[in-house]
PDB file of C-alpha atoms in Angstrom:
ATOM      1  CA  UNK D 791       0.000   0.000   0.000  1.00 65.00           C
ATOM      2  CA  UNK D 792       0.930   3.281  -0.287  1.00 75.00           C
ATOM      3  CA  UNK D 793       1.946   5.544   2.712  1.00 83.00           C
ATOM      4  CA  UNK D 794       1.938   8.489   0.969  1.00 89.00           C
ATOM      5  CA  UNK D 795      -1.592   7.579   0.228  1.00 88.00           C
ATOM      6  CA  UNK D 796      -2.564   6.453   3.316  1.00 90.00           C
ATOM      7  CA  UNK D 797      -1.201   9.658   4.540  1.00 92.00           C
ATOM      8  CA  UNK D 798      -2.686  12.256   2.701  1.00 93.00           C
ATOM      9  CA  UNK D 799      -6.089  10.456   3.425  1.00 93.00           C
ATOM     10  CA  UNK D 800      -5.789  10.524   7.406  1.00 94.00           C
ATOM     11  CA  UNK D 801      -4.554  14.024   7.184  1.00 95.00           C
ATOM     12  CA  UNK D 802      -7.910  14.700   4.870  1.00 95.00           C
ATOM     13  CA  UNK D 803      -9.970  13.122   7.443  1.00 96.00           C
ATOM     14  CA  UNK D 804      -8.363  14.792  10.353  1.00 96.00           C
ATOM     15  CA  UNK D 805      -9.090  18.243   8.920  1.00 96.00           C
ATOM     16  CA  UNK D 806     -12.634  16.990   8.495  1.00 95.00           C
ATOM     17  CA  UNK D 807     -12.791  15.662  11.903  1.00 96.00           C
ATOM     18  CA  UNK D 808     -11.407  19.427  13.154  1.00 96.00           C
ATOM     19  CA  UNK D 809     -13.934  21.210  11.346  1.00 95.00           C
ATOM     20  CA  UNK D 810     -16.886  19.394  12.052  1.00 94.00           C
ATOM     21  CA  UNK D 811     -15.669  19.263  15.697  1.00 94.00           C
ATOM     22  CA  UNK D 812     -15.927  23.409  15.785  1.00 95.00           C
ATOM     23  CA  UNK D 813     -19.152  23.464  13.897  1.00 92.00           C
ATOM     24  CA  UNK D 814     -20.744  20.853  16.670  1.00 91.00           C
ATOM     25  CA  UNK D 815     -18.978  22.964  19.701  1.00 93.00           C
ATOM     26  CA  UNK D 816     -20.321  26.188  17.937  1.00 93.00           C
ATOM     27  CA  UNK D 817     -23.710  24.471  18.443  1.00 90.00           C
ATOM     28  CA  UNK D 818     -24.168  24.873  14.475  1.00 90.00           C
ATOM     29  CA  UNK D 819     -26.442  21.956  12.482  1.00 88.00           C
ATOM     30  CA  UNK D 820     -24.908  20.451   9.626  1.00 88.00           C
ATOM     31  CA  UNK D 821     -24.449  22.183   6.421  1.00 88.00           C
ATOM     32  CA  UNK D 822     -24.078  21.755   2.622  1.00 90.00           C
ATOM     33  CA  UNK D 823     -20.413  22.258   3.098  1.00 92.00           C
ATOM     34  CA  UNK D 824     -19.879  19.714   5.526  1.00 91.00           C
ATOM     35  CA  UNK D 825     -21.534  17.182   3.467  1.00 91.00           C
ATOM     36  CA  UNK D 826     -19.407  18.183   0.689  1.00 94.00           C
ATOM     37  CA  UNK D 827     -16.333  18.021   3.084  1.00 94.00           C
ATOM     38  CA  UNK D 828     -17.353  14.010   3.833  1.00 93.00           C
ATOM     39  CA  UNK D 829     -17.850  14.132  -0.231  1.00 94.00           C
ATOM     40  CA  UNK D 830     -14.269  14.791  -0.854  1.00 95.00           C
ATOM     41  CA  UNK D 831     -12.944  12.584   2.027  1.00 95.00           C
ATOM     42  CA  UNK D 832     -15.295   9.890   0.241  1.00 95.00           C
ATOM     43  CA  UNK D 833     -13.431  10.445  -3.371  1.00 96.00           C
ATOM     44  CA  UNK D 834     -10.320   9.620  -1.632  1.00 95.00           C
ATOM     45  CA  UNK D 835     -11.365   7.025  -0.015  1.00 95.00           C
ATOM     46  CA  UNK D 836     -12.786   5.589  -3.218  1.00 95.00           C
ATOM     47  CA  UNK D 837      -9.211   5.975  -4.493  1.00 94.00           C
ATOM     48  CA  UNK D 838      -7.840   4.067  -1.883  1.00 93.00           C
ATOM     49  CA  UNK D 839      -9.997   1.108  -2.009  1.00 93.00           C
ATOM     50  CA  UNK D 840      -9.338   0.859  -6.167  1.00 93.00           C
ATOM     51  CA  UNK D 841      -5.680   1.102  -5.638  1.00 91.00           C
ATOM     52  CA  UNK D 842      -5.834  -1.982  -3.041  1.00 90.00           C
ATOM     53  CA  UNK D 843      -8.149  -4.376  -5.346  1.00 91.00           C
ATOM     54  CA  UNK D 844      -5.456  -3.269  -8.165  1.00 91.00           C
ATOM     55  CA  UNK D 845      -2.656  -4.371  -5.170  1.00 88.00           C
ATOM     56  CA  UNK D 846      -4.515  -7.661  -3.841  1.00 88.00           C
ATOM     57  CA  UNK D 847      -4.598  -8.893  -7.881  1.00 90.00           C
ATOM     58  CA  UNK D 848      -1.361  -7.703  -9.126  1.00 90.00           C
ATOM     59  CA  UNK D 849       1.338  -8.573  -6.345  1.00 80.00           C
ATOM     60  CA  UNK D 850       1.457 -10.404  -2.940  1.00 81.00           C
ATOM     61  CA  UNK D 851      -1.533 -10.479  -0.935  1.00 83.00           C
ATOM     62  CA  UNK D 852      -1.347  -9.876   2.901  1.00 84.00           C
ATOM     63  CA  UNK D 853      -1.913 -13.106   5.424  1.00 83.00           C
ATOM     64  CA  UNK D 854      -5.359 -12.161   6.536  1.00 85.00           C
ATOM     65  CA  UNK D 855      -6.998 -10.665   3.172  1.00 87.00           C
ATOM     66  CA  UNK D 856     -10.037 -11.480   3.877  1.00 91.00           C
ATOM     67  CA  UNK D 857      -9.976  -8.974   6.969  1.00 91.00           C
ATOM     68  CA  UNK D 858      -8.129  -6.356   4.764  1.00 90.00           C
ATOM     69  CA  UNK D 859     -10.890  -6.585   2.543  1.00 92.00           C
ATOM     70  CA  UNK D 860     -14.076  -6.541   5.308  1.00 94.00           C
ATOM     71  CA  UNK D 861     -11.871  -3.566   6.732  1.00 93.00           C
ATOM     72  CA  UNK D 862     -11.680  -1.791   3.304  1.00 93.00           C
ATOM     73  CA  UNK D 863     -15.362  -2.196   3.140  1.00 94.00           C
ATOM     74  CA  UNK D 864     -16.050  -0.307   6.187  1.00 94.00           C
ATOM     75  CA  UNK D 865     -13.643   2.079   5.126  1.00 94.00           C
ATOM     76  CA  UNK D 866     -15.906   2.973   2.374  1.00 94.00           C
ATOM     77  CA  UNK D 867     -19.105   2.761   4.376  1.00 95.00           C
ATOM     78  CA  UNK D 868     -18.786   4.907   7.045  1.00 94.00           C
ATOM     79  CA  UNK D 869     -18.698   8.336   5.172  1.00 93.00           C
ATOM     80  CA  UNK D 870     -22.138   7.736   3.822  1.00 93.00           C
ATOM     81  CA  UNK D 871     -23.327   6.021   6.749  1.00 93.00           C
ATOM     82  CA  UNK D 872     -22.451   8.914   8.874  1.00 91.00           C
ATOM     83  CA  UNK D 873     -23.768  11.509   6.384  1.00 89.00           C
ATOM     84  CA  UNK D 874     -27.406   9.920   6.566  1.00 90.00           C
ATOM     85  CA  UNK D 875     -26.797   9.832   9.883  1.00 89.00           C
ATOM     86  CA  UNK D 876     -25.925  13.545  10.552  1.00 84.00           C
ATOM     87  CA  UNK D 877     -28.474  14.442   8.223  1.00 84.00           C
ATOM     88  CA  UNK D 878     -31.296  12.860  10.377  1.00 86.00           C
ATOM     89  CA  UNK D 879     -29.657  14.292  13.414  1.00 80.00           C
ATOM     90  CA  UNK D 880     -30.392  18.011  12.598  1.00 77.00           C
ATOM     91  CA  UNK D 881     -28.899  19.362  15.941  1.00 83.00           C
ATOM     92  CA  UNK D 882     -25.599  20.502  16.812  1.00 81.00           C
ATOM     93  CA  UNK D 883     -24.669  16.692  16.612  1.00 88.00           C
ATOM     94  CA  UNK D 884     -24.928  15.992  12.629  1.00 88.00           C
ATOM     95  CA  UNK D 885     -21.545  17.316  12.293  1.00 91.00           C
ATOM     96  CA  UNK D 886     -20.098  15.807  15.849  1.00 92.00           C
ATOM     97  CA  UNK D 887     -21.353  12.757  13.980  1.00 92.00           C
ATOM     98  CA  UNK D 888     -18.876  13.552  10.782  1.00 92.00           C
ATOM     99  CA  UNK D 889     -16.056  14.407  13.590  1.00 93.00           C
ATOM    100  CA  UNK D 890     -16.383  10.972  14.944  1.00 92.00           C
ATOM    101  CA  UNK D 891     -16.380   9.565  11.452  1.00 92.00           C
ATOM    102  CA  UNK D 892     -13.072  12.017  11.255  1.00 93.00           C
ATOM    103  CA  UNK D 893     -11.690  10.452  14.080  1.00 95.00           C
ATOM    104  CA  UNK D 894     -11.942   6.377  13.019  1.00 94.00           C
ATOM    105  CA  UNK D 895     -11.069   6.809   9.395  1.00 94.00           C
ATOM    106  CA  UNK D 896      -7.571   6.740  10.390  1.00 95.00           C
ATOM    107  CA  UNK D 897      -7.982   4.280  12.705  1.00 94.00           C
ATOM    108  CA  UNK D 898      -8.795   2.258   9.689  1.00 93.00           C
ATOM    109  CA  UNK D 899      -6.262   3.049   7.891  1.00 93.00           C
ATOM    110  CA  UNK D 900      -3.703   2.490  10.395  1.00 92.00           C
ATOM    111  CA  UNK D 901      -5.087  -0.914  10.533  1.00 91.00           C
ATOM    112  CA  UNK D 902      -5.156  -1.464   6.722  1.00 90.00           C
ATOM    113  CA  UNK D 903      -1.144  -0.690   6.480  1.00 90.00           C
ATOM    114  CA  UNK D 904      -0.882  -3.385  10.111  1.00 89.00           C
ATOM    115  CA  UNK D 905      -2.633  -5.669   7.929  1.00 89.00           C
ATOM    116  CA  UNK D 906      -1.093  -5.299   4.453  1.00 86.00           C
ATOM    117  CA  UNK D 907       2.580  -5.345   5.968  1.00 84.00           C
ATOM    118  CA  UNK D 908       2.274  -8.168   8.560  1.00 73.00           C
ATOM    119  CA  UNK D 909       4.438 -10.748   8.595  1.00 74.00           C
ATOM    120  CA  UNK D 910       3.659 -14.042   6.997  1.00 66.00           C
ATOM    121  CA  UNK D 911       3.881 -16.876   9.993  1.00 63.00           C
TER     122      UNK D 911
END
């Protein structure tokens, strides 16, 4: 996998997490730009899961794929899950729901690279 990748993505997420963070402590409901915010963060995390499936066919395959794949899956699930969320939560805790969405992504990710560069036993 790539770190660069990898990187730019939990940094991306991060921001979002920030951001939405403020909004929720500002007492503010969620807003068209926070949805596109979670938009964005879902583009890249579109590009991540289509550079692993080109990874898992091409080259060497971590130990445990099939958790690297059930964790890509969530990876890709929780953006929209939280934005359907947030939308039906139209307090000050739609976008605390995007800044805890902020807040596992990398989690994920973290996991992803543990996964993808464990060593074979």
């Amino acid at each position: 996998m790539s770190d660069l990748w990898t990187t730019i993505v939990q940094l991306a997420s991060l921001v979002l997490a920030v951001w939405c963070g403020i909004s929720a402590f500002r007492g503010q409901p969620m807003l068209v730009p926070h949805l596109i915010g979670l938009a964005v963060l879902e583009v890249l995390l579109l590009v991540q899961l289509v550079l692993s499936i080109v990874l898992l066919v091409q080259g060497p395959r971590p130990p445990d794929t099939v958790t690297f794949v059930s964790y890509l899956v969530t990876l890709v699930l929780v953006p929209p899950a939280c934005a359907v969320w947030g939308l039906m939560e139209r307090s000050k805790w739609g976008p605390a729901v995007i800044a805890f969405a902020g807040l596992v992504l990398p989690v994920l990710m973290v996991r992803l690279e543990q996964l993808w560069n464990a060593p074979v036993v």
